Amino acid sequence: MTFGFASSGAVSMPEQSASAEFSPDSAYSAHRLARVLEPAEWSAAGIPLLRNPREVVSGLHARHLPTPATAVVAVLDPDERLRASASFSRRATMTDGWIFRNALLAQLRRVIPHDLRRRTPVHTAVLLYCREGDARWTQEDGAWMWGLRDACTLHGLRCGAYITLTSDGWQVLGEGRGGRRPSVGSRPELFPGTGTGTEVPTIRTGGAASDVLRRAAAR
């Protein structure tokens, strides 16, 4: 039996290519790109449709008055009534679904107990993200979609709609439904309809603006 040994020159190229393939920077970039959902993937995931998306959007807009780079995560009951909501500004400099997932999960843990002990989810989480640009899908949207889906799984919630709010209006991505009002900078319509009415207590992080709305609703 004989054993062959490759010369040092013969093994130098595979070693170089392996080093490039498994470099930390390239590996992180590959994972980051994987933590993005395309619109077709989102539609195929069976995300439940909102019965009255404009009512939900208008209610969240009135409560939180989001500005660009602000995310509003809301939890709805089976009748599409708002159980809790929270808003926060995007602080991450990178577009990464894992980072967005952690931010969403932290907010959900603050506003509502998890439902991990249930066999099937009872509550549904939706995400409204206010940003610059038009209503067309972006890689940032895909990262928020990935983050929302994963955060819902970890908190025992059903993953619901992802909605963008831009200067063009609002758009439920993956569904093709949207409207011109509310939009970035538009005046809020105070708590329209019953699905997002004032009878539901919510936790808000909108600062002084939310306090003004709360006092106005109490009158």
mmCIF file with all atom_site columns, N, CA, C and O in Angstrom, residues 70-110:
data_model
loop_
_atom_site.group_PDB
_atom_site.id
_atom_site.type_symbol
_atom_site.label_atom_id
_atom_site.label_alt_id
_atom_site.label_comp_id
_atom_site.label_asym_id
_atom_site.label_entity_id
_atom_site.label_seq_id
_atom_site.pdbx_PDB_ins_code
_atom_site.Cartn_x
_atom_site.Cartn_y
_atom_site.Cartn_z
_atom_site.occupancy
_atom_site.B_iso_or_equiv
_atom_site.pdbx_formal_charge
_atom_site.auth_seq_id
_atom_site.auth_comp_id
_atom_site.auth_asym_id
_atom_site.auth_atom_id
_atom_site.pdbx_PDB_model_num
ATOM 1   N N  . THR A 1 70  ? -39.476 54.834 12.064 1.00 0.00 ? 70  THR A N  1
ATOM 2   C CA . THR A 1 70  ? -40.191 54.403 13.256 1.00 0.00 ? 70  THR A CA 1
ATOM 3   C C  . THR A 1 70  ? -41.005 53.154 12.951 1.00 0.00 ? 70  THR A C  1
ATOM 4   O O  . THR A 1 70  ? -41.699 53.097 11.938 1.00 0.00 ? 70  THR A O  1
ATOM 5   N N  . ALA A 1 71  ? -40.904 52.155 13.817 1.00 0.00 ? 71  ALA A N  1
ATOM 6   C CA . ALA A 1 71  ? -41.683 50.923 13.685 1.00 0.00 ? 71  ALA A CA 1
ATOM 7   C C  . ALA A 1 71  ? -42.746 50.883 14.776 1.00 0.00 ? 71  ALA A C  1
ATOM 8   O O  . ALA A 1 71  ? -42.482 51.274 15.911 1.00 0.00 ? 71  ALA A O  1
ATOM 9   N N  . VAL A 1 72  ? -43.942 50.442 14.410 1.00 0.00 ? 72  VAL A N  1
ATOM 10  C CA . VAL A 1 72  ? -45.038 50.277 15.358 1.00 0.00 ? 72  VAL A CA 1
ATOM 11  C C  . VAL A 1 72  ? -45.464 48.813 15.289 1.00 0.00 ? 72  VAL A C  1
ATOM 12  O O  . VAL A 1 72  ? -45.950 48.347 14.256 1.00 0.00 ? 72  VAL A O  1
ATOM 13  N N  . VAL A 1 73  ? -45.281 48.080 16.377 1.00 0.00 ? 73  VAL A N  1
ATOM 14  C CA . VAL A 1 73  ? -45.711 46.687 16.427 1.00 0.00 ? 73  VAL A CA 1
ATOM 15  C C  . VAL A 1 73  ? -46.977 46.634 17.267 1.00 0.00 ? 73  VAL A C  1
ATOM 16  O O  . VAL A 1 73  ? -47.065 47.251 18.328 1.00 0.00 ? 73  VAL A O  1
ATOM 17  N N  . ALA A 1 74  ? -47.987 45.933 16.769 1.00 0.00 ? 74  ALA A N  1
ATOM 18  C CA . ALA A 1 74  ? -49.291 45.868 17.433 1.00 0.00 ? 74  ALA A CA 1
ATOM 19  C C  . ALA A 1 74  ? -49.753 44.423 17.516 1.00 0.00 ? 74  ALA A C  1
ATOM 20  O O  . ALA A 1 74  ? -49.465 43.614 16.628 1.00 0.00 ? 74  ALA A O  1
ATOM 21  N N  . VAL A 1 75  ? -50.481 44.120 18.583 1.00 0.00 ? 75  VAL A N  1
ATOM 22  C CA . VAL A 1 75  ? -51.014 42.772 18.808 1.00 0.00 ? 75  VAL A CA 1
ATOM 23  C C  . VAL A 1 75  ? -52.532 42.850 18.755 1.00 0.00 ? 75  VAL A C  1
ATOM 24  O O  . VAL A 1 75  ? -53.146 43.640 19.486 1.00 0.00 ? 75  VAL A O  1
ATOM 25  N N  . LEU A 1 76  ? -53.133 42.034 17.881 1.00 0.00 ? 76  LEU A N  1
ATOM 26  C CA . LEU A 1 76  ? -54.580 42.022 17.684 1.00 0.00 ? 76  LEU A CA 1
ATOM 27  C C  . LEU A 1 76  ? -55.172 40.720 18.206 1.00 0.00 ? 76  LEU A C  1
ATOM 28  O O  . LEU A 1 76  ? -54.532 39.665 18.121 1.00 0.00 ? 76  LEU A O  1
ATOM 29  N N  . ASP A 1 77  ? -56.404 40.790 18.721 1.00 0.00 ? 77  ASP A N  1
ATOM 30  C CA . ASP A 1 77  ? -57.090 39.575 19.145 1.00 0.00 ? 77  ASP A CA 1
ATOM 31  C C  . ASP A 1 77  ? -57.814 38.960 17.955 1.00 0.00 ? 77  ASP A C  1
ATOM 32  O O  . ASP A 1 77  ? -57.779 39.509 16.843 1.00 0.00 ? 77  ASP A O  1
ATOM 33  N N  . PRO A 1 78  ? -58.483 37.806 18.102 1.00 0.00 ? 78  PRO A N  1
ATOM 34  C CA . PRO A 1 78  ? -59.138 37.159 16.954 1.00 0.00 ? 78  PRO A CA 1
ATOM 35  C C  . PRO A 1 78  ? -60.199 38.019 16.274 1.00 0.00 ? 78  PRO A C  1
ATOM 36  O O  . PRO A 1 78  ? -60.508 37.808 15.097 1.00 0.00 ? 78  PRO A O  1
ATOM 37  N N  . ASP A 1 79  ? -60.762 38.995 16.993 1.00 0.00 ? 79  ASP A N  1
ATOM 38  C CA . ASP A 1 79  ? -61.746 39.898 16.402 1.00 0.00 ? 79  ASP A CA 1
ATOM 39  C C  . ASP A 1 79  ? -61.109 41.152 15.838 1.00 0.00 ? 79  ASP A C  1
ATOM 40  O O  . ASP A 1 79  ? -61.803 42.113 15.510 1.00 0.00 ? 79  ASP A O  1
ATOM 41  N N  . GLU A 1 80  ? -59.795 41.162 15.742 1.00 0.00 ? 80  GLU A N  1
ATOM 42  C CA . GLU A 1 80  ? -59.025 42.258 15.181 1.00 0.00 ? 80  GLU A CA 1
ATOM 43  C C  . GLU A 1 80  ? -59.100 43.525 16.054 1.00 0.00 ? 80  GLU A C  1
ATOM 44  O O  . GLU A 1 80  ? -58.964 44.641 15.561 1.00 0.00 ? 80  GLU A O  1
ATOM 45  N N  . ARG A 1 81  ? -59.334 43.319 17.342 1.00 0.00 ? 81  ARG A N  1
ATOM 46  C CA . ARG A 1 81  ? -59.264 44.440 18.275 1.00 0.00 ? 81  ARG A CA 1
ATOM 47  C C  . ARG A 1 81  ? -57.829 44.556 18.787 1.00 0.00 ? 81  ARG A C  1
ATOM 48  O O  . ARG A 1 81  ? -57.169 43.549 19.042 1.00 0.00 ? 81  ARG A O  1
ATOM 49  N N  . LEU A 1 82  ? -57.402 45.782 18.973 1.00 0.00 ? 82  LEU A N  1
ATOM 50  C CA . LEU A 1 82  ? -56.042 46.025 19.421 1.00 0.00 ? 82  LEU A CA 1
ATOM 51  C C  . LEU A 1 82  ? -55.894 45.706 20.900 1.00 0.00 ? 82  LEU A C  1
ATOM 52  O O  . LEU A 1 82  ? -56.625 46.232 21.742 1.00 0.00 ? 82  LEU A O  1
ATOM 53  N N  . ARG A 1 83  ? -54.953 44.830 21.225 1.00 0.00 ? 83  ARG A N  1
ATOM 54  C CA . ARG A 1 83  ? -54.699 44.462 22.622 1.00 0.00 ? 83  ARG A CA 1
ATOM 55  C C  . ARG A 1 83  ? -53.497 45.224 23.188 1.00 0.00 ? 83  ARG A C  1
ATOM 56  O O  . ARG A 1 83  ? -53.468 45.522 24.383 1.00 0.00 ? 83  ARG A O  1
ATOM 57  N N  . ALA A 1 84  ? -52.509 45.489 22.389 1.00 0.00 ? 84  ALA A N  1
ATOM 58  C CA . ALA A 1 84  ? -51.318 46.205 22.861 1.00 0.00 ? 84  ALA A CA 1
ATOM 59  C C  . ALA A 1 84  ? -50.543 46.709 21.657 1.00 0.00 ? 84  ALA A C  1
ATOM 60  O O  . ALA A 1 84  ? -50.664 46.169 20.548 1.00 0.00 ? 84  ALA A O  1
ATOM 61  N N  . SER A 1 85  ? -49.751 47.750 21.867 1.00 0.00 ? 85  SER A N  1
ATOM 62  C CA . SER A 1 85  ? -48.911 48.269 20.784 1.00 0.00 ? 85  SER A CA 1
ATOM 63  C C  . SER A 1 85  ? -47.745 49.039 21.373 1.00 0.00 ? 85  SER A C  1
ATOM 64  O O  . SER A 1 85  ? -47.801 49.502 22.515 1.00 0.00 ? 85  SER A O  1
ATOM 65  N N  . ALA A 1 86  ? -46.698 49.159 20.597 1.00 0.00 ? 86  ALA A N  1
ATOM 66  C CA . ALA A 1 86  ? -45.512 49.901 21.019 1.00 0.00 ? 86  ALA A CA 1
ATOM 67  C C  . ALA A 1 86  ? -44.816 50.430 19.782 1.00 0.00 ? 86  ALA A C  1
ATOM 68  O O  . ALA A 1 86  ? -44.845 49.798 18.716 1.00 0.00 ? 86  ALA A O  1
ATOM 69  N N  . SER A 1 87  ? -44.198 51.586 19.909 1.00 0.00 ? 87  SER A N  1
ATOM 70  C CA . SER A 1 87  ? -43.444 52.162 18.803 1.00 0.00 ? 87  SER A CA 1
ATOM 71  C C  . SER A 1 87  ? -42.009 52.403 19.239 1.00 0.00 ? 87  SER A C  1
ATOM 72  O O  . SER A 1 87  ? -41.733 52.656 20.419 1.00 0.00 ? 87  SER A O  1
ATOM 73  N N  . PHE A 1 88  ? -41.095 52.322 18.298 1.00 0.00 ? 88  PHE A N  1
ATOM 74  C CA . PHE A 1 88  ? -39.687 52.557 18.595 1.00 0.00 ? 88  PHE A CA 1
ATOM 75  C C  . PHE A 1 88  ? -38.988 52.967 17.312 1.00 0.00 ? 88  PHE A C  1
ATOM 76  O O  . PHE A 1 88  ? -39.437 52.653 16.207 1.00 0.00 ? 88  PHE A O  1
ATOM 77  N N  . SER A 1 89  ? -37.880 53.675 17.456 1.00 0.00 ? 89  SER A N  1
ATOM 78  C CA . SER A 1 89  ? -37.110 54.136 16.307 1.00 0.00 ? 89  SER A CA 1
ATOM 79  C C  . SER A 1 89  ? -36.051 53.113 15.948 1.00 0.00 ? 89  SER A C  1
ATOM 80  O O  . SER A 1 89  ? -35.458 52.473 16.832 1.00 0.00 ? 89  SER A O  1
ATOM 81  N N  . ARG A 1 90  ? -35.834 52.963 14.662 1.00 0.00 ? 90  ARG A N  1
ATOM 82  C CA . ARG A 1 90  ? -34.771 52.060 14.221 1.00 0.00 ? 90  ARG A CA 1
ATOM 83  C C  . ARG A 1 90  ? -33.420 52.666 14.572 1.00 0.00 ? 90  ARG A C  1
ATOM 84  O O  . ARG A 1 90  ? -33.115 53.788 14.200 1.00 0.00 ? 90  ARG A O  1
ATOM 85  N N  . ARG A 1 91  ? -32.609 51.906 15.295 1.00 0.00 ? 91  ARG A N  1
ATOM 86  C CA . ARG A 1 91  ? -31.290 52.371 15.693 1.00 0.00 ? 91  ARG A CA 1
ATOM 87  C C  . ARG A 1 91  ? -30.168 51.639 14.969 1.00 0.00 ? 91  ARG A C  1
ATOM 88  O O  . ARG A 1 91  ? -29.048 52.121 14.927 1.00 0.00 ? 91  ARG A O  1
ATOM 89  N N  . ALA A 1 92  ? -30.460 50.492 14.413 1.00 0.00 ? 92  ALA A N  1
ATOM 90  C CA . ALA A 1 92  ? -29.424 49.692 13.752 1.00 0.00 ? 92  ALA A CA 1
ATOM 91  C C  . ALA A 1 92  ? -28.962 50.384 12.472 1.00 0.00 ? 92  ALA A C  1
ATOM 92  O O  . ALA A 1 92  ? -29.763 50.964 11.735 1.00 0.00 ? 92  ALA A O  1
ATOM 93  N N  . THR A 1 93  ? -27.677 50.322 12.224 1.00 0.00 ? 93  THR A N  1
ATOM 94  C CA . THR A 1 93  ? -27.132 50.897 10.993 1.00 0.00 ? 93  THR A CA 1
ATOM 95  C C  . THR A 1 93  ? -27.148 49.883 9.856  1.00 0.00 ? 93  THR A C  1
ATOM 96  O O  . THR A 1 93  ? -26.971 50.263 8.703  1.00 0.00 ? 93  THR A O  1
ATOM 97  N N  . MET A 1 94  ? -27.353 48.621 10.183 1.00 0.00 ? 94  MET A N  1
ATOM 98  C CA . MET A 1 94  ? -27.362 47.567 9.177  1.00 0.00 ? 94  MET A CA 1
ATOM 99  C C  . MET A 1 94  ? -28.781 47.053 8.951  1.00 0.00 ? 94  MET A C  1
ATOM 100 O O  . MET A 1 94  ? -29.612 47.081 9.861  1.00 0.00 ? 94  MET A O  1
ATOM 101 N N  . THR A 1 95  ? -29.048 46.626 7.725  1.00 0.00 ? 95  THR A N  1
ATOM 102 C CA . THR A 1 95  ? -30.323 46.006 7.394  1.00 0.00 ? 95  THR A CA 1
ATOM 103 C C  . THR A 1 95  ? -30.197 44.515 7.620  1.00 0.00 ? 95  THR A C  1
ATOM 104 O O  . THR A 1 95  ? -29.677 43.787 6.784  1.00 0.00 ? 95  THR A O  1
ATOM 105 N N  . ASP A 1 96  ? -30.648 44.059 8.775  1.00 0.00 ? 96  ASP A N  1
ATOM 106 C CA . ASP A 1 96  ? -30.455 42.668 9.165  1.00 0.00 ? 96  ASP A CA 1
ATOM 107 C C  . ASP A 1 96  ? -31.705 42.194 9.898  1.00 0.00 ? 96  ASP A C  1
ATOM 108 O O  . ASP A 1 96  ? -32.093 42.768 10.921 1.00 0.00 ? 96  ASP A O  1
ATOM 109 N N  . GLY A 1 97  ? -32.338 41.140 9.370  1.00 0.00 ? 97  GLY A N  1
ATOM 110 C CA . GLY A 1 97  ? -33.544 40.622 9.981  1.00 0.00 ? 97  GLY A CA 1
ATOM 111 C C  . GLY A 1 97  ? -33.341 40.145 11.408 1.00 0.00 ? 97  GLY A C  1
ATOM 112 O O  . GLY A 1 97  ? -34.255 40.237 12.229 1.00 0.00 ? 97  GLY A O  1
ATOM 113 N N  . TRP A 1 98  ? -32.140 39.662 11.720 1.00 0.00 ? 98  TRP A N  1
ATOM 114 C CA . TRP A 1 98  ? -31.863 39.177 13.074 1.00 0.00 ? 98  TRP A CA 1
ATOM 115 C C  . TRP A 1 98  ? -31.895 40.338 14.072 1.00 0.00 ? 98  TRP A C  1
ATOM 116 O O  . TRP A 1 98  ? -32.462 40.219 15.162 1.00 0.00 ? 98  TRP A O  1
ATOM 117 N N  . ILE A 1 99  ? -31.307 41.462 13.704 1.00 0.00 ? 99  ILE A N  1
ATOM 118 C CA . ILE A 1 99  ? -31.320 42.643 14.573 1.00 0.00 ? 99  ILE A CA 1
ATOM 119 C C  . ILE A 1 99  ? -32.737 43.164 14.726 1.00 0.00 ? 99  ILE A C  1
ATOM 120 O O  . ILE A 1 99  ? -33.186 43.513 15.833 1.00 0.00 ? 99  ILE A O  1
ATOM 121 N N  . PHE A 1 100 ? -33.489 43.212 13.629 1.00 0.00 ? 100 PHE A N  1
ATOM 122 C CA . PHE A 1 100 ? -34.877 43.678 13.689 1.00 0.00 ? 100 PHE A CA 1
ATOM 123 C C  . PHE A 1 100 ? -35.726 42.731 14.541 1.00 0.00 ? 100 PHE A C  1
ATOM 124 O O  . PHE A 1 100 ? -36.600 43.158 15.294 1.00 0.00 ? 100 PHE A O  1
ATOM 125 N N  . ARG A 1 101 ? -35.470 41.413 14.414 1.00 0.00 ? 101 ARG A N  1
ATOM 126 C CA . ARG A 1 101 ? -36.188 40.427 15.220 1.00 0.00 ? 101 ARG A CA 1
ATOM 127 C C  . ARG A 1 101 ? -36.004 40.689 16.703 1.00 0.00 ? 101 ARG A C  1
ATOM 128 O O  . ARG A 1 101 ? -36.956 40.672 17.494 1.00 0.00 ? 101 ARG A O  1
ATOM 129 N N  . ASN A 1 102 ? -34.779 40.948 17.099 1.00 0.00 ? 102 ASN A N  1
ATOM 130 C CA . ASN A 1 102 ? -34.499 41.177 18.509 1.00 0.00 ? 102 ASN A CA 1
ATOM 131 C C  . ASN A 1 102 ? -35.187 42.445 19.022 1.00 0.00 ? 102 ASN A C  1
ATOM 132 O O  . ASN A 1 102 ? -35.691 42.475 20.153 1.00 0.00 ? 102 ASN A O  1
ATOM 133 N N  . ALA A 1 103 ? -35.201 43.483 18.193 1.00 0.00 ? 103 ALA A N  1
ATOM 134 C CA . ALA A 1 103 ? -35.858 44.728 18.593 1.00 0.00 ? 103 ALA A CA 1
ATOM 135 C C  . ALA A 1 103 ? -37.363 44.514 18.748 1.00 0.00 ? 103 ALA A C  1
ATOM 136 O O  . ALA A 1 103 ? -37.979 44.989 19.717 1.00 0.00 ? 103 ALA A O  1
ATOM 137 N N  . LEU A 1 104 ? -37.978 43.800 17.818 1.00 0.00 ? 104 LEU A N  1
ATOM 138 C CA . LEU A 1 104 ? -39.411 43.525 17.898 1.00 0.00 ? 104 LEU A CA 1
ATOM 139 C C  . LEU A 1 104 ? -39.744 42.644 19.088 1.00 0.00 ? 104 LEU A C  1
ATOM 140 O O  . LEU A 1 104 ? -40.727 42.877 19.802 1.00 0.00 ? 104 LEU A O  1
ATOM 141 N N  . LEU A 1 105 ? -38.922 41.639 19.314 1.00 0.00 ? 105 LEU A N  1
ATOM 142 C CA . LEU A 1 105 ? -39.170 40.718 20.418 1.00 0.00 ? 105 LEU A CA 1
ATOM 143 C C  . LEU A 1 105 ? -39.088 41.450 21.760 1.00 0.00 ? 105 LEU A C  1
ATOM 144 O O  . LEU A 1 105 ? -39.885 41.192 22.673 1.00 0.00 ? 105 LEU A O  1
ATOM 145 N N  . ALA A 1 106 ? -38.153 42.366 21.881 1.00 0.00 ? 106 ALA A N  1
ATOM 146 C CA . ALA A 1 106 ? -38.027 43.133 23.123 1.00 0.00 ? 106 ALA A CA 1
ATOM 147 C C  . ALA A 1 106 ? -39.286 43.955 23.381 1.00 0.00 ? 106 ALA A C  1
ATOM 148 O O  . ALA A 1 106 ? -39.757 44.045 24.520 1.00 0.00 ? 106 ALA A O  1
ATOM 149 N N  . GLN A 1 107 ? -39.850 44.555 22.334 1.00 0.00 ? 107 GLN A N  1
ATOM 150 C CA . GLN A 1 107 ? -41.069 45.348 22.490 1.00 0.00 ? 107 GLN A CA 1
ATOM 151 C C  . GLN A 1 107 ? -42.268 44.457 22.825 1.00 0.00 ? 107 GLN A C  1
ATOM 152 O O  . GLN A 1 107 ? -43.087 44.802 23.686 1.00 0.00 ? 107 GLN A O  1
ATOM 153 N N  . LEU A 1 108 ? -42.384 43.322 22.156 1.00 0.00 ? 108 LEU A N  1
ATOM 154 C CA . LEU A 1 108 ? -43.492 42.410 22.436 1.00 0.00 ? 108 LEU A CA 1
ATOM 155 C C  . LEU A 1 108 ? -43.453 41.912 23.882 1.00 0.00 ? 108 LEU A C  1
ATOM 156 O O  . LEU A 1 108 ? -44.494 41.799 24.537 1.00 0.00 ? 108 LEU A O  1
ATOM 157 N N  . ARG A 1 109 ? -42.277 41.621 24.379 1.00 0.00 ? 109 ARG A N  1
ATOM 158 C CA . ARG A 1 109 ? -42.156 41.149 25.751 1.00 0.00 ? 109 ARG A CA 1
ATOM 159 C C  . ARG A 1 109 ? -42.564 42.221 26.749 1.00 0.00 ? 109 ARG A C  1
ATOM 160 O O  . ARG A 1 109 ? -43.002 41.906 27.858 1.00 0.00 ? 109 ARG A O  1
ATOM 161 N N  . ARG A 1 110 ? -42.440 43.484 26.358 1.00 0.00 ? 110 ARG A N  1
ATOM 162 C CA . ARG A 1 110 ? -42.819 44.586 27.242 1.00 0.00 ? 110 ARG A CA 1
ATOM 163 C C  . ARG A 1 110 ? -44.335 44.755 27.316 1.00 0.00 ? 110 ARG A C  1
ATOM 164 O O  . ARG A 1 110 ? -44.860 45.151 28.356 1.00 0.00 ? 110 ARG A O  1
#
